[in-house]
Amino acid sequence: GDANGNNRLDPAETWTYSATHTVTLADLDAGHYANTATATGTTVVGVIAPAEDSANVIGLQNPELTLAKAADRSEYVAPGEIINYTLTVTNSGNVTVTNITLTDPNATTMTCTGAPFTLVPGASASCTATHTVTLDDIFNGTIVNTAAATGTAPSTAPVDTISNEVTI
């Protein structure tokens, strides 16, 4: 922008600067990135007041959880048998999800050490669950089971998902 190369911003002259910012998880979790640029300078009579301008760039939040459920067996034969499940919740979105809890309506017991979970994008946490085979399970011939995960997005909106269906 320095048209005559004198290293001075002359009247009617415009200097253009550019800058870049690498988006961070904190920016996405906040839902925007605000930036203020300030120009300062001096004249022959002294320092002039700084000039500022701001830009606010909106971050598109995509909160998402996935939940995978797996059993340690594919069949059962008698009441009282224990079926062990592993449930793995993964943050498959682009923002941090907090207060993640898992539920399994068919579980006799469920252990989620460290829950409620906070997961950054790409992170996972696991829980274990057991089901004690009942006489009704024997009569029904199958046990069909799903689990659910619920958390909170940075916008405080709920984030929910259901696991794959496990049939034994």
Tab-separated table of C-alpha atoms in Angstrom:
chain	number	residue	atom	x	y	z
A	1	GLY	CA	0.000	0.000	0.000
A	2	ASP	CA	2.938	2.408	0.385
A	3	ALA	CA	2.650	3.753	-3.189
A	4	ASN	CA	5.693	6.042	-3.065
A	5	GLY	CA	7.805	3.945	-0.683
A	6	ASN	CA	8.284	6.728	1.867
A	7	ASN	CA	7.068	4.558	4.795
A	8	ARG	CA	4.342	7.117	5.544
A	9	LEU	CA	0.608	6.812	5.167
A	10	ASP	CA	0.013	9.797	2.904
A	11	PRO	CA	-3.385	11.436	2.296
A	12	ALA	CA	-5.542	9.304	-0.052
A	13	GLU	CA	-3.169	6.367	0.399
A	14	THR	CA	-4.550	3.072	1.736
A	15	TRP	CA	-2.476	0.374	3.360
A	16	THR	CA	-4.037	-3.044	3.633
A	17	TYR	CA	-2.899	-5.659	6.115
A	18	SER	CA	-4.096	-9.199	6.483
A	19	ALA	CA	-3.958	-11.646	9.326
A	20	THR	CA	-5.017	-15.216	9.864
A	21	HIS	CA	-6.364	-17.050	12.858
A	22	THR	CA	-6.409	-20.810	13.288
A	23	VAL	CA	-9.776	-21.778	14.707
A	24	THR	CA	-9.517	-23.466	18.099
A	25	LEU	CA	-11.877	-25.707	20.002
A	26	ALA	CA	-12.468	-22.807	22.403
A	27	ASP	CA	-13.634	-20.691	19.431
A	28	LEU	CA	-16.080	-23.395	18.317
A	29	ASP	CA	-17.308	-23.995	21.859
A	30	ALA	CA	-17.899	-20.232	22.195
A	31	GLY	CA	-19.798	-20.221	18.887
A	32	HIS	CA	-17.777	-17.373	17.431
A	33	TYR	CA	-14.365	-15.746	17.166
A	34	ALA	CA	-14.147	-12.011	17.831
A	35	ASN	CA	-11.116	-10.044	16.714
A	36	THR	CA	-10.207	-6.380	17.047
A	37	ALA	CA	-7.482	-4.690	15.045
A	38	THR	CA	-5.901	-1.448	16.195
A	39	ALA	CA	-3.892	1.033	14.123
A	40	THR	CA	-1.613	3.532	15.828
A	41	GLY	CA	0.646	6.211	14.472
A	42	THR	CA	2.254	9.602	14.904
A	43	THR	CA	2.199	12.806	12.942
A	44	VAL	CA	4.645	15.661	12.921
A	45	VAL	CA	2.722	17.110	15.856
A	46	GLY	CA	2.615	13.915	17.949
A	47	VAL	CA	0.685	10.735	18.591
A	48	ILE	CA	-2.798	10.397	17.121
A	49	ALA	CA	-5.676	8.484	18.683
A	50	PRO	CA	-5.707	4.779	17.784
A	51	ALA	CA	-8.260	3.559	15.262
A	52	GLU	CA	-10.004	0.231	15.861
A	53	ASP	CA	-12.311	-2.084	14.008
A	54	SER	CA	-13.711	-5.464	14.957
A	55	ALA	CA	-14.959	-8.550	13.210
A	56	ASN	CA	-17.002	-11.358	14.708
A	57	VAL	CA	-16.981	-14.658	12.822
A	58	ILE	CA	-19.705	-17.138	13.719
A	59	GLY	CA	-18.621	-20.722	14.375
A	60	LEU	CA	-21.003	-23.416	13.163
A	61	GLN	CA	-21.456	-25.838	16.035
A	62	ASN	CA	-22.274	-29.453	15.234
A	63	PRO	CA	-22.687	-31.301	18.537
A	64	GLU	CA	-23.077	-35.043	18.042
A	65	LEU	CA	-22.630	-38.224	20.034
A	66	THR	CA	-22.457	-41.810	18.813
A	67	LEU	CA	-22.981	-44.817	21.056
A	68	ALA	CA	-21.828	-48.336	20.273
A	69	LYS	CA	-22.954	-51.322	22.300
A	70	ALA	CA	-21.482	-54.817	22.203
A	71	ALA	CA	-22.278	-58.029	24.095
A	72	ASP	CA	-19.762	-60.633	25.230
A	73	ARG	CA	-21.883	-63.478	23.847
A	74	SER	CA	-24.333	-64.290	21.090
A	75	GLU	CA	-26.541	-66.788	22.932
A	76	TYR	CA	-27.846	-67.816	26.348
A	77	VAL	CA	-29.481	-70.982	27.659
A	78	ALA	CA	-30.599	-70.549	31.268
A	79	PRO	CA	-32.045	-68.001	33.670
A	80	GLY	CA	-29.393	-66.422	35.883
A	81	GLU	CA	-26.715	-66.261	33.176
A	82	ILE	CA	-24.902	-62.930	33.040
A	83	ILE	CA	-24.530	-61.071	29.750
A	84	ASN	CA	-21.834	-58.385	29.814
A	85	TYR	CA	-22.129	-55.315	27.615
A	86	THR	CA	-19.586	-52.659	26.721
A	87	LEU	CA	-20.982	-49.252	25.814
A	88	THR	CA	-18.695	-46.725	24.129
A	89	VAL	CA	-19.841	-43.139	23.690
A	90	THR	CA	-17.866	-40.975	21.266
A	91	ASN	CA	-18.054	-37.251	20.624
A	92	SER	CA	-18.451	-37.320	16.843
A	93	GLY	CA	-19.245	-33.615	16.587
A	94	ASN	CA	-17.025	-30.527	16.455
A	95	VAL	CA	-17.641	-29.036	19.935
A	96	THR	CA	-17.161	-30.171	23.529
A	97	VAL	CA	-20.123	-32.059	24.990
A	98	THR	CA	-20.496	-32.051	28.786
A	99	ASN	CA	-22.596	-33.882	31.381
A	100	ILE	CA	-22.762	-37.037	29.268
A	101	THR	CA	-24.665	-39.862	30.932
A	102	LEU	CA	-25.587	-43.302	29.638
A	103	THR	CA	-28.699	-45.311	30.376
A	104	ASP	CA	-29.547	-48.905	29.575
A	105	PRO	CA	-33.105	-49.939	30.450
A	106	ASN	CA	-32.261	-53.629	30.175
A	107	ALA	CA	-29.183	-53.539	32.413
A	108	THR	CA	-29.202	-55.238	35.789
A	109	THR	CA	-26.128	-53.207	36.739
A	110	MET	CA	-24.249	-50.433	34.984
A	111	THR	CA	-20.859	-48.935	35.787
A	112	CYS	CA	-19.713	-45.653	34.266
A	113	THR	CA	-16.571	-44.691	36.136
A	114	GLY	CA	-15.976	-40.955	35.803
A	115	ALA	CA	-19.488	-40.118	34.610
A	116	PRO	CA	-20.922	-37.694	33.865
A	117	PHE	CA	-18.363	-37.385	31.088
A	118	THR	CA	-17.009	-34.358	29.263
A	119	LEU	CA	-15.731	-35.246	25.808
A	120	VAL	CA	-13.893	-33.103	23.278
A	121	PRO	CA	-14.407	-33.932	19.588
A	122	GLY	CA	-13.072	-37.396	18.779
A	123	ALA	CA	-12.796	-38.513	22.416
A	124	SER	CA	-14.573	-41.571	23.821
A	125	ALA	CA	-15.568	-42.998	27.179
A	126	SER	CA	-16.765	-46.473	28.077
A	127	CYS	CA	-19.212	-48.013	30.492
A	128	THR	CA	-20.011	-51.596	31.303
A	129	ALA	CA	-23.411	-53.095	31.912
A	130	THR	CA	-24.708	-56.521	32.805
A	131	HIS	CA	-28.018	-58.225	32.256
A	132	THR	CA	-29.102	-61.275	34.214
A	133	VAL	CA	-31.078	-63.610	31.975
A	134	THR	CA	-34.638	-64.061	33.225
A	135	LEU	CA	-37.260	-66.725	32.625
A	136	ASP	CA	-39.127	-64.177	30.460
A	137	ASP	CA	-35.976	-63.841	28.312
A	138	ILE	CA	-36.013	-67.632	27.827
A	139	PHE	CA	-39.724	-67.583	26.886
A	140	ASN	CA	-39.198	-64.650	24.494
A	141	GLY	CA	-36.302	-66.414	22.794
A	142	THR	CA	-34.284	-63.229	22.348
A	143	ILE	CA	-33.030	-60.266	24.289
A	144	VAL	CA	-33.186	-57.052	22.281
A	145	ASN	CA	-31.334	-54.197	23.892
A	146	THR	CA	-30.296	-50.634	23.166
A	147	ALA	CA	-28.761	-47.939	25.328
A	148	ALA	CA	-28.916	-44.154	25.227
A	149	ALA	CA	-26.469	-41.305	25.822
A	150	THR	CA	-27.387	-37.740	26.670
A	151	GLY	CA	-25.147	-34.704	27.067
A	152	THR	CA	-25.112	-30.942	26.808
A	153	ALA	CA	-23.684	-28.869	23.945
A	154	PRO	CA	-21.941	-25.534	24.613
A	155	SER	CA	-25.166	-23.805	23.577
A	156	THR	CA	-26.830	-25.745	26.461
A	157	ALA	CA	-28.914	-27.697	23.955
A	158	PRO	CA	-29.314	-31.401	24.718
A	159	VAL	CA	-27.361	-33.894	22.625
A	160	ASP	CA	-28.926	-37.367	22.495
A	161	THR	CA	-28.203	-40.639	20.747
A	162	ILE	CA	-29.328	-44.262	20.805
A	163	SER	CA	-26.946	-47.197	20.451
A	164	ASN	CA	-27.078	-49.911	17.894
A	165	GLU	CA	-29.568	-52.675	18.712
A	166	VAL	CA	-27.975	-55.765	20.268
A	167	THR	CA	-29.988	-58.951	19.837
A	168	ILE	CA	-29.014	-62.145	21.615
